[in-house]
Coordinates of C-alpha atoms in Angstrom, one line a residue:
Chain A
X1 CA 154.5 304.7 220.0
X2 CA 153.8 301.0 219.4
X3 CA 155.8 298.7 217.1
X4 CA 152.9 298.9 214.0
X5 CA 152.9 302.8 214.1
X6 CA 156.8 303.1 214.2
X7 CA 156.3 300.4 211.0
X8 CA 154.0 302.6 209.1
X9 CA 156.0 305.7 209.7
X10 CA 158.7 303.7 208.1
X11 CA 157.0 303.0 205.4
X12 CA 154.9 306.2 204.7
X13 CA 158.6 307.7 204.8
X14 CA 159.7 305.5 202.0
X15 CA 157.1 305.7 199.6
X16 CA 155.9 309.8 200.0
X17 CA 156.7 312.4 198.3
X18 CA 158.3 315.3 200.1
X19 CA 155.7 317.5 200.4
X20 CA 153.6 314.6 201.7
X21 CA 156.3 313.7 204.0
X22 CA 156.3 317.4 205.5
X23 CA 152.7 317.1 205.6
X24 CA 152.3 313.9 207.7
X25 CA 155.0 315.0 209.8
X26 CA 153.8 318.0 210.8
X27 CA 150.2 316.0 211.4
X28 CA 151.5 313.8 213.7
X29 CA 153.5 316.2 215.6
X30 CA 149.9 317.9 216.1
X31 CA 147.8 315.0 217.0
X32 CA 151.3 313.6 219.9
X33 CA 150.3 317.1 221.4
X34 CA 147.6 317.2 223.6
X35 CA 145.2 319.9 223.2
X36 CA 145.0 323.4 225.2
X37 CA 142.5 322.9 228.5
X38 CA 139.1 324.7 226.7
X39 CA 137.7 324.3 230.3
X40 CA 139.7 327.4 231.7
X41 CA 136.5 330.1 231.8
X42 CA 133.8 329.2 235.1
X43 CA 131.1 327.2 233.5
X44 CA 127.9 329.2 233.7
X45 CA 129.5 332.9 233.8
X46 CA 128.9 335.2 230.5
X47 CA 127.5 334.0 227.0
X48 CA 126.9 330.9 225.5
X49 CA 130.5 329.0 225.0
X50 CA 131.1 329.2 220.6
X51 CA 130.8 325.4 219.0
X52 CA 133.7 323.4 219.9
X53 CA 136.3 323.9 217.4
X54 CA 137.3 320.3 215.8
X55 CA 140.9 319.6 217.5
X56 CA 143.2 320.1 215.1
X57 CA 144.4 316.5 214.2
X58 CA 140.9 315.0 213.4
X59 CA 141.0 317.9 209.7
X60 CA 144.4 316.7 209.5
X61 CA 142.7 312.5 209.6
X62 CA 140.1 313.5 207.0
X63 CA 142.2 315.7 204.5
X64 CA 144.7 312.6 204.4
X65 CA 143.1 311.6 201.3
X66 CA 144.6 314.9 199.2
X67 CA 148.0 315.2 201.3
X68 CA 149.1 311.8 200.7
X69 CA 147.2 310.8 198.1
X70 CA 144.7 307.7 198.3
X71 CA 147.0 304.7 197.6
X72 CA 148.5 305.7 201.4
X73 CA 146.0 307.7 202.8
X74 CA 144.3 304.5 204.9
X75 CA 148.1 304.2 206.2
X76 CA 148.3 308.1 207.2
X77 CA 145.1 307.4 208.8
X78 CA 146.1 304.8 210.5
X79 CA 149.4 306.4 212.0
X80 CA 147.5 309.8 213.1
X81 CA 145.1 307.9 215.1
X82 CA 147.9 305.6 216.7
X83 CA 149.9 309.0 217.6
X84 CA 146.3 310.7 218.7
X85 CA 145.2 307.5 220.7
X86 CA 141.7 308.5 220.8
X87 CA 139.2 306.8 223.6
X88 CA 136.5 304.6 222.2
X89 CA 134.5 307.8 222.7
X90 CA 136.1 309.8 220.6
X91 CA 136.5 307.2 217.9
X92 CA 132.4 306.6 218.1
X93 CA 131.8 309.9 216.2
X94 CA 134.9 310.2 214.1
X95 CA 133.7 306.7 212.7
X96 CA 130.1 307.6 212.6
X97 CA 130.6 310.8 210.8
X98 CA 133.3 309.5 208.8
X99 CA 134.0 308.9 205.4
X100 CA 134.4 305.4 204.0
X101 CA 137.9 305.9 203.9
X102 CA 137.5 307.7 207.5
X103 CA 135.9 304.5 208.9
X104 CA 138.3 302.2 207.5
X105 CA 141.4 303.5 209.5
X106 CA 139.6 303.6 212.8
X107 CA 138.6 300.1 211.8
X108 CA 142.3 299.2 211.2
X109 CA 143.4 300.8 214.2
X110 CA 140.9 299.4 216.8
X111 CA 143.1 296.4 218.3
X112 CA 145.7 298.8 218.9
X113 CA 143.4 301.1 221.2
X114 CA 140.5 300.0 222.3
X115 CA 141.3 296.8 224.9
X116 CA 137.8 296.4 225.8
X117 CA 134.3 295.1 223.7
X118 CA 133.6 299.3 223.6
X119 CA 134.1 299.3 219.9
X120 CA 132.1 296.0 218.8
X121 CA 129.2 298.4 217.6
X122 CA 131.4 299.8 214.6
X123 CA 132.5 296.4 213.3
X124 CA 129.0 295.5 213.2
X125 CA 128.2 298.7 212.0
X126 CA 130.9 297.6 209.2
X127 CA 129.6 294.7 208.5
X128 CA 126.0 295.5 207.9
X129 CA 127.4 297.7 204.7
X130 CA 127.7 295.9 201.2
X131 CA 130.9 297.9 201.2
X132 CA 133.4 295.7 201.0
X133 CA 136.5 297.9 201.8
X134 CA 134.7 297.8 205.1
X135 CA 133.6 294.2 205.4
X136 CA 137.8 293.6 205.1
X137 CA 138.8 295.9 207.5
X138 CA 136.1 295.3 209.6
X139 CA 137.8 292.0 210.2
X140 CA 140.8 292.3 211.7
X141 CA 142.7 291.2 214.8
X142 CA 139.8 293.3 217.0
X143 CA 137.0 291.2 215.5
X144 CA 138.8 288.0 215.5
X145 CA 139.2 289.2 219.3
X146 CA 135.8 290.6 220.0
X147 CA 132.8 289.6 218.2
X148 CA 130.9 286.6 219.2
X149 CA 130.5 283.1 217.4
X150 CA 127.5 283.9 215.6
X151 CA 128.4 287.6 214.5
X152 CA 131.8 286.1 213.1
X153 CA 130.5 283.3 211.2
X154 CA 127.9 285.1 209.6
X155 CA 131.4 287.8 209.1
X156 CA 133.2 285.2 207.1
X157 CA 130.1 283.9 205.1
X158 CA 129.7 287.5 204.2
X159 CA 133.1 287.2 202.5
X160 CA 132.5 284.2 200.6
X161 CA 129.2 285.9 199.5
X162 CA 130.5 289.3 198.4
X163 CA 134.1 288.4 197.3
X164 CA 136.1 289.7 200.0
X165 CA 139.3 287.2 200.1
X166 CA 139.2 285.8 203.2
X167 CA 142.9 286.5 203.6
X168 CA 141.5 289.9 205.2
X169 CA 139.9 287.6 207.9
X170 CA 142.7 287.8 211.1
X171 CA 142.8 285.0 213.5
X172 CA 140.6 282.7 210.9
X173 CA 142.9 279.5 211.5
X174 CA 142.3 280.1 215.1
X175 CA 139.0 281.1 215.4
X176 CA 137.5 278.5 212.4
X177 CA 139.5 275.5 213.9
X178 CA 136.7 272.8 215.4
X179 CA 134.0 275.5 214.9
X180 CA 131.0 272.4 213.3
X181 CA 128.4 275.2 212.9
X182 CA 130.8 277.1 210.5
X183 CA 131.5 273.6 208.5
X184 CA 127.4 273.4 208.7
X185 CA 126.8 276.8 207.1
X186 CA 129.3 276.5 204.6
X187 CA 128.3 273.3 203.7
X188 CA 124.8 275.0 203.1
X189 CA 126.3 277.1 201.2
X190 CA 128.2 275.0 198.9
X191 CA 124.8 273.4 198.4
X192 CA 123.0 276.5 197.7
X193 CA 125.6 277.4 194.9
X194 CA 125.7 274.2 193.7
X195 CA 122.1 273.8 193.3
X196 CA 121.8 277.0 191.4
X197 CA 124.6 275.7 189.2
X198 CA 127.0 278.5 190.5
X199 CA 130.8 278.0 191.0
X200 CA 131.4 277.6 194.4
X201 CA 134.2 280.3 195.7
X202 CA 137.3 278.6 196.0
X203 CA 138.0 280.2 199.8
X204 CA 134.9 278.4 201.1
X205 CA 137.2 275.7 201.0
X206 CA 140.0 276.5 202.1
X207 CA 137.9 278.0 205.2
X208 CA 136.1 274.6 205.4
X209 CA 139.7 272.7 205.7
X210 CA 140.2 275.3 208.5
X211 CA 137.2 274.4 210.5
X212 CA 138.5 270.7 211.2
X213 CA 139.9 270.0 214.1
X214 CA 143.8 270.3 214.0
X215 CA 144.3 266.8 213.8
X216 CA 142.1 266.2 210.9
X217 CA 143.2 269.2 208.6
X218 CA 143.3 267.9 204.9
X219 CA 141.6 264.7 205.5
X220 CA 138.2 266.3 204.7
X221 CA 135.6 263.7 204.2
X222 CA 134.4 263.7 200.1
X223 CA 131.5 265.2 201.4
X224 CA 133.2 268.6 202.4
X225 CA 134.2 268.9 199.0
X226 CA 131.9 267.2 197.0
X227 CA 130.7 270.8 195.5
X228 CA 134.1 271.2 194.1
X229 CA 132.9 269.2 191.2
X230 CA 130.6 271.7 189.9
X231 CA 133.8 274.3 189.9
X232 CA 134.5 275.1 186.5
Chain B
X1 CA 134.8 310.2 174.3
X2 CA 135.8 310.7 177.9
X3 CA 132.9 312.2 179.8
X4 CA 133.0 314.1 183.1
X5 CA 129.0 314.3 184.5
X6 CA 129.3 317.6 186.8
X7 CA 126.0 317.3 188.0
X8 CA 124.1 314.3 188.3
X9 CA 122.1 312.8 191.4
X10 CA 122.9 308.9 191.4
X11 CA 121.3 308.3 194.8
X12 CA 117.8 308.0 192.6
X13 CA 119.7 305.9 190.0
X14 CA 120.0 302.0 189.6
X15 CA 122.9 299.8 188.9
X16 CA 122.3 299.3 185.2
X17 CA 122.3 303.6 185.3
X18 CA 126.1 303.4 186.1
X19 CA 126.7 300.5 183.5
X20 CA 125.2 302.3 180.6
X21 CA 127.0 305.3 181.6
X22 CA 130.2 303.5 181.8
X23 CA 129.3 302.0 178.2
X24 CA 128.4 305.3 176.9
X25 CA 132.1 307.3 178.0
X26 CA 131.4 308.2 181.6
X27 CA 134.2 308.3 183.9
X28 CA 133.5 310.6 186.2
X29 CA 130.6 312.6 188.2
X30 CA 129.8 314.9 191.2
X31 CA 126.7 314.0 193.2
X32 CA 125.5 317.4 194.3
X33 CA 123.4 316.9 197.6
X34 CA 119.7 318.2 197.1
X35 CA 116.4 317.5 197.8
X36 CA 114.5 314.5 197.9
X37 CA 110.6 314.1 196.5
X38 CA 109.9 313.4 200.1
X39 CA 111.1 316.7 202.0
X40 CA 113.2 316.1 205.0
X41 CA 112.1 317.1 208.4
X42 CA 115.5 317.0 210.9
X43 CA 119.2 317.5 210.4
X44 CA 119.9 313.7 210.7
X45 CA 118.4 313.1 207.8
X46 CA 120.9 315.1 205.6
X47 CA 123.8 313.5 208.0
X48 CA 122.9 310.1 206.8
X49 CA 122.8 311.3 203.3
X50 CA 125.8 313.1 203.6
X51 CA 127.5 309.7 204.7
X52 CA 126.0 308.2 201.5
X53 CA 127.8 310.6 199.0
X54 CA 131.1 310.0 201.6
X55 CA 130.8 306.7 201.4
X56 CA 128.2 304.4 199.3
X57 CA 127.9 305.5 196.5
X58 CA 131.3 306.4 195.6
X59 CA 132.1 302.4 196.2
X60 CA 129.2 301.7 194.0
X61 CA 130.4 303.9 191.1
X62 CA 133.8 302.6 191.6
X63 CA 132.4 298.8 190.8
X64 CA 131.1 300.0 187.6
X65 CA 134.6 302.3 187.0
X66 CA 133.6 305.9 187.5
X67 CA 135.2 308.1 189.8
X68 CA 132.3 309.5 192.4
X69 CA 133.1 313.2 194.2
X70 CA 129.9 315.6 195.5
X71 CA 129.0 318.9 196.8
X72 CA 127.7 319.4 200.4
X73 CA 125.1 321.7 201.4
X74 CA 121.8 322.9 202.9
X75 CA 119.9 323.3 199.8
X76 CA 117.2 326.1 199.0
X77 CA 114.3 324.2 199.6
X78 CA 114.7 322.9 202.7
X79 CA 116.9 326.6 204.0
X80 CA 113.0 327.3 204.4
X81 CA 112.1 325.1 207.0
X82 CA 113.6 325.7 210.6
X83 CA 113.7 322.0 211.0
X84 CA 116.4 321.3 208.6
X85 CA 118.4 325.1 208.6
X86 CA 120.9 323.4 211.8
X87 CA 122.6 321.4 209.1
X88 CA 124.1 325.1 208.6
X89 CA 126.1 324.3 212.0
X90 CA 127.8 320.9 210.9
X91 CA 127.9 321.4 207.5
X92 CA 132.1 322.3 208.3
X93 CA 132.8 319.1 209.6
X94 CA 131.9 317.9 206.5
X95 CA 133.1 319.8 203.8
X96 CA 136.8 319.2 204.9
X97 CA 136.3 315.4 203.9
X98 CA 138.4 314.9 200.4
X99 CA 135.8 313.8 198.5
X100 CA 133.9 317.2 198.8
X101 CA 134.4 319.2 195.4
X102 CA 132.4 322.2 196.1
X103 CA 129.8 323.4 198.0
X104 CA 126.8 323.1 196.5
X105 CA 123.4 322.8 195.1
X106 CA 123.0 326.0 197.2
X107 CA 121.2 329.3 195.6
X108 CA 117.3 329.9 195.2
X109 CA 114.3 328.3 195.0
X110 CA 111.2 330.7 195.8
X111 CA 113.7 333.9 196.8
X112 CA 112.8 334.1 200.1
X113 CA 114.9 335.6 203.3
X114 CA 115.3 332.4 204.7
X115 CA 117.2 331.4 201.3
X116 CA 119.2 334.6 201.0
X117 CA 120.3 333.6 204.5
X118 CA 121.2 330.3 203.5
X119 CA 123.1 331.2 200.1
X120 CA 124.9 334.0 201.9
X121 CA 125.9 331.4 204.9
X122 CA 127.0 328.9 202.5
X123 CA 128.8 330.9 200.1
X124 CA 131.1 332.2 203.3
X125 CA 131.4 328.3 203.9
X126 CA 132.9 327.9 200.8
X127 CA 135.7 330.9 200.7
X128 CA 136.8 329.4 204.3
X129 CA 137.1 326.3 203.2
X130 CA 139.1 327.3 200.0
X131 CA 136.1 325.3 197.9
X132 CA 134.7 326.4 194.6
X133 CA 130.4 326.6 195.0
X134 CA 127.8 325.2 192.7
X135 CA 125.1 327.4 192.5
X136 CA 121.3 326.2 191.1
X137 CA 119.0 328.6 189.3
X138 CA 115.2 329.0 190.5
X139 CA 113.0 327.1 187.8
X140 CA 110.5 329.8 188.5
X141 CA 111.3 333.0 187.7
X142 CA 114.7 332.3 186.3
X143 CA 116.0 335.6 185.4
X144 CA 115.5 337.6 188.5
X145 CA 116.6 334.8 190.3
X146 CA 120.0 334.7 188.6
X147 CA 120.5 338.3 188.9
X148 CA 119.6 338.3 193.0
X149 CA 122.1 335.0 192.8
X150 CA 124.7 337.1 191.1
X151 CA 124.1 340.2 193.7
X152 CA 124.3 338.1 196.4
X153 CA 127.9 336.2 195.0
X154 CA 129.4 339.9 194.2
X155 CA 128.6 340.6 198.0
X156 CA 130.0 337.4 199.1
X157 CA 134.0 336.6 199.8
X158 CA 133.8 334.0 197.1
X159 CA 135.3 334.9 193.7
X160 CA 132.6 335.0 190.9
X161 CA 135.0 333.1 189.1
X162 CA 134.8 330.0 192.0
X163 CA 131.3 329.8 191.1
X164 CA 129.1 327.5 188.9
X165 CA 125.5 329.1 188.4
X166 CA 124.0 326.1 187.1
X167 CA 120.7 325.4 185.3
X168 CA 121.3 328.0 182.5
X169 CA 118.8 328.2 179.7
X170 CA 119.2 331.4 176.2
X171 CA 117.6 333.9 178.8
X172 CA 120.0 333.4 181.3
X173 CA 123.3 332.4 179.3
X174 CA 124.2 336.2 178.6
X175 CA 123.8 337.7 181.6
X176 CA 125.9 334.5 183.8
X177 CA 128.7 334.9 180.7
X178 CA 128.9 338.4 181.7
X179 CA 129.9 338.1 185.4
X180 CA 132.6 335.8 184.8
X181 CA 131.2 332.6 186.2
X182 CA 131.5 328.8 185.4
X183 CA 128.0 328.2 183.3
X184 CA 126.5 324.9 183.7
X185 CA 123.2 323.3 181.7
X186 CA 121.4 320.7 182.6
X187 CA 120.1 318.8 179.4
X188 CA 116.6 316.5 180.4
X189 CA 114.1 314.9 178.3
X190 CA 111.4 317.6 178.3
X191 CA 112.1 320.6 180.5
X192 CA 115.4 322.3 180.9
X193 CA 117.9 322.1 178.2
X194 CA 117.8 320.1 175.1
X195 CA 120.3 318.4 173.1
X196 CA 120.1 320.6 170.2
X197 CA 119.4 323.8 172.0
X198 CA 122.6 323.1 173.8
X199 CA 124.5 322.7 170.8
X200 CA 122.7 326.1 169.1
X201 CA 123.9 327.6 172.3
X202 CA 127.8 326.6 172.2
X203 CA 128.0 327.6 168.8
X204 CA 126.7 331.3 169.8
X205 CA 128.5 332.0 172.8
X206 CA 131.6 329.0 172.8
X207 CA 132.5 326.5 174.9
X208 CA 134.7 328.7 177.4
X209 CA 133.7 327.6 180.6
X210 CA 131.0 325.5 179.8
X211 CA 130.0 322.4 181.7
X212 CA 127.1 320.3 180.4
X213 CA 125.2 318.1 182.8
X214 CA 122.2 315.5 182.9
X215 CA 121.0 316.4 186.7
X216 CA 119.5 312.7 186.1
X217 CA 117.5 312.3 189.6
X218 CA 114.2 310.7 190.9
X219 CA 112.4 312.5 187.8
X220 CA 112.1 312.5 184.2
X221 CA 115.2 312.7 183.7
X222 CA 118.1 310.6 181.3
X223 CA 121.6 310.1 182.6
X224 CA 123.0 309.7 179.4
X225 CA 122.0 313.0 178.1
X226 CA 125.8 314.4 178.4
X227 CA 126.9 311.7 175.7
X228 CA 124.1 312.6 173.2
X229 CA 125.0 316.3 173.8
X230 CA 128.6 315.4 172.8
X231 CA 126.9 313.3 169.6
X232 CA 125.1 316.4 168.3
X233 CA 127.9 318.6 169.0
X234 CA 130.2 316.7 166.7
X235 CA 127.4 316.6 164.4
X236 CA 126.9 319.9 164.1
X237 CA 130.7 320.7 163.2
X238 CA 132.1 321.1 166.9
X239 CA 135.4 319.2 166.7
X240 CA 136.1 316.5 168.7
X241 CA 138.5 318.8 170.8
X242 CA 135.9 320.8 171.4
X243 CA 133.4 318.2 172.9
X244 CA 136.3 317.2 174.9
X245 CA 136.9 320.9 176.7
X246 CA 133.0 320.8 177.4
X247 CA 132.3 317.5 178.5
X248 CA 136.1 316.9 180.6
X249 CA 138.5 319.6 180.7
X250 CA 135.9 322.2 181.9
X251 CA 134.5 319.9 184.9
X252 CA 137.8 319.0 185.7
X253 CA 139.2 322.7 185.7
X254 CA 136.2 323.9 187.9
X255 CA 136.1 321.0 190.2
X256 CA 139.9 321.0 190.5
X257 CA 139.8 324.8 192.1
X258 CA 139.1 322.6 195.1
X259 CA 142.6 320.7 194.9
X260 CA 140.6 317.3 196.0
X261 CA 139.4 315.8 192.8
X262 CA 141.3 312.5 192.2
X263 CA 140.6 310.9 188.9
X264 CA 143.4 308.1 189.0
X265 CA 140.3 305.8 189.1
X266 CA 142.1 301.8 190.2
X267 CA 140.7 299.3 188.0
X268 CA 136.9 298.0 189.4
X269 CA 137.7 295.9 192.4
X270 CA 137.4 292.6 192.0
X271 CA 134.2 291.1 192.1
X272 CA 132.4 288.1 192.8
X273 CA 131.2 286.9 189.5
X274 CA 131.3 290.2 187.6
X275 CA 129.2 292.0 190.8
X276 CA 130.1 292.7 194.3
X277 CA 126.6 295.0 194.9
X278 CA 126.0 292.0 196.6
X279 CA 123.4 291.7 199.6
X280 CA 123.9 288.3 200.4
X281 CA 121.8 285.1 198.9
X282 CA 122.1 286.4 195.8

């Protein structure tokens, strides 16, 4: 078990109640057990094989909700699927088919199993949604890992455009640092707001100090924040 | 006035629907899934709107502070065309998701086998998955319809009194009281219920499991109908107790036999100048 899943054990244990505490325990004993072989009947002999049952830990991920209740169900999530360590394969539908709450967990949990670019798909998938529970955890340490320039600058726009703090962004110091088409577009933006006498969201700036180059951090020209003076 | 919309299809509604709702006491609504004006013709379909009642449209109710749970289910309509009936065959992997209240709208539309196959299916669904069923009326003949609905529950594992037969009008009240079921009405602007037929109706048979609904969708419809229903009850005597059991404590007892509805509604997230339905440039 890896250092973030022995930290959210900890602290699911701290904050459930005890039937919730039996509950999650029991789940993750389920989903650190492998499930029985189905592939022990000859292919092709007698009738058609009955649906494949849904292995027991992926009810135990969607009734999280009602066991734990939803303040720590995205946490529950998180810790079944970091105990179950689904493939990317098996994440694809459990995302697809999931819930918004569903789909935020295997978002959460992506850096911590899926090493490749597999998983890119669903945090673009994420990021196409106005649902901004999704946008955030769409943009964690996998993303900042992952997704391309262009994808992850028009990621952090999205943010400043649909109120997700950009606190939610991970790796944005690193990733923003020097990146001159991210100062352009949020210059552009700044404009845009500005010009439509709008406030302009106070994490643009912060996120434009971000994109100068280490040495130059806080000695933005007047122009970066020249559409600070229409903030009100 | 704390109002609990048991039945109302916000999918066909706008924005400035959940607002005025909010305004007018809403807090909380089930989304049954149903048909569309445009009839579906493959199983994906209803998987993508499935996703929406999971997902969407909860996070847009929650910007405007209502809690958002639905019902999950092949309807009647569409249990008539073979294109559509595989839904049957997923529909478990979705009614274990916590924001599934019930299984529902599922009962008859034109009576046929197909549907009795359907409602019979469904209705097992439910029992296994320890969920309470919503059950719609036929808008055509309405009477024999509720009786072969009734038959068909009494055969059925499910508890008559896990079931909502909705869509109730003075021909069917008596008969629905009878069995022991939830009875839901659906108040609209010219068909269906009316405001003061619903009240006329309360004070003749009581407000013992009653649920009042809008079934606001795509038509003529007015999802504010459950507040005025609360207005004439309260001017026609009812006491404000007794608009509360109707309009709350009843949707919230029947929707509660499913142990899943969570009403500790958070505050609206914060938003980017007062909205965060935001699709960029705006």
């Amino acid at each position: 078990m890896t250092t973030t899943a022995d930290t959210l054990r900890t602290h699911l244990h701290s904050v459930l109640d005890d039937p919730a505490r039996a509950w999650l325990d029991r789940a993750l004993t389920g989903a650190a057990t492998p499930p029985a072989d189905p592939a022990a009947a000859p292919a092709g002999s007698g009738p058609p094989a009955p649906r494949k049952p849904m292995p027991a830990w992926e009810l135990r991920f969607a009734e999280a909700g009602r066991r734990c209740g939803p303040t720590h169900a995205d946490d529950a999530r998180v810790l079944l699927l970091l105990t179950a360590r689904p493939d990317a394969d098996t994440l694809r539908p459990l995302y697809d088919r999931g819930t918004a709450a569903e789909r935020r967990a295997v978002l959460r949990a992506l850096h911590e199993l899926v090493p490749g670019t597999e998983a890119v798909p669903l945090v673009e998938d994420a990021l196409r949604t106005n649902d901004t529970s999704l946008v955030a955890a769409a943009l964690g340490p996998y993303a900042a890992e992952h997704l391309d320039a262009h994808t992850w600058r028009h990621a952090v726009l999205k943010c400043l455009f649909t109120g997700v703090p950009v606190d939610s962004v991970a790796g944005l110091g690193r990733r923003a640092a020097g990146d001159r088409e991210l100062a352009r577009m949020l210059h552009d933006y700044a404009s845009e707001r500005t010009a439509a006498g709008r406030t302009v969201p106070d994490d643009l700036h912060r996120v434009l100090d971000l994109t100068a180059p280490p040495a130059e951090r806080g000695h933005l020209p007047a122009a970066a924040g020249g559409a600070s003076s229409k903030e009100s | 006035m704390r109002i609990f919309d048991p039945h109302i299809h916000m999918t066909s509604r706008t924005t400035d629907d959940y607002r005025a709702m909010h305004a007018a006491g809403v807090r909380a609504v089930v989304e049954p899934s149903f048909w569309l004006g445009q009839p579906r013709t493959s199983p994906a379909s209803f998987y993508d709107y499935f996703d929406s009642l999971l997902g969407w449209e909860p996070f847009r109710a929650s910007q405007y502070g209502i809690a958002h749970h639905c019902t999950l289910a092949l309807n009647p309509k569409e249990a008539n065309d073979p294109r559509c009936t595989p839904v049957l065959d997923e529909l478990p992997r979705y009614l274990v998701k916590d924001n599934v209240v019930a299984v529902g709208e599922i009962g008859y539309d034109s009576m046929t086998p197909a549907e009795d196959t359907a409602l019979a299916t469904q209705l097992e669904l439910a029992a296994e998955h320890e969920l309470p069923a919503m059950v719609h009326t036929p808008h055509r003949d309405k009477l024999a319809g509720l009786r072969r609905t009734l038959d068909v529950v009494r055969e059925s594992p499910l508890a008559i009194d896990r079931v909502l037969v909705d869509h109730l009008n003075e021909t069917t009240v008596q008969e629905a009281k009878n069995s022991g079921c939830w009875l839901g009405f659906s108040v609209y602007p010219d068909t269906k219920m009316d405001e003061d037929r619903m009240v006329a109706v309360l004070e003749r048979y009581g407000p013992e499991k009653v649920l009042v609904n809008s079934a606001a969708d795509w038509g003529k419809s007015d999802p504010l109908k459950t507040r005025k229903v609360g207005d004439a009850m309260l001017k026609a005597g009812f006491a404000e107790d007794d608009v509360d059991r109707v309009l709350w404590r009843n949707p919230v007892a029947f929707y509660g036999l499913s142990g899943r509805l969570a009403l500790d509604l958070e505050e609206p997230a914060a938003t980017h100048e007062g909205n965060s339905i935001l699709r960029g440039g705006e």
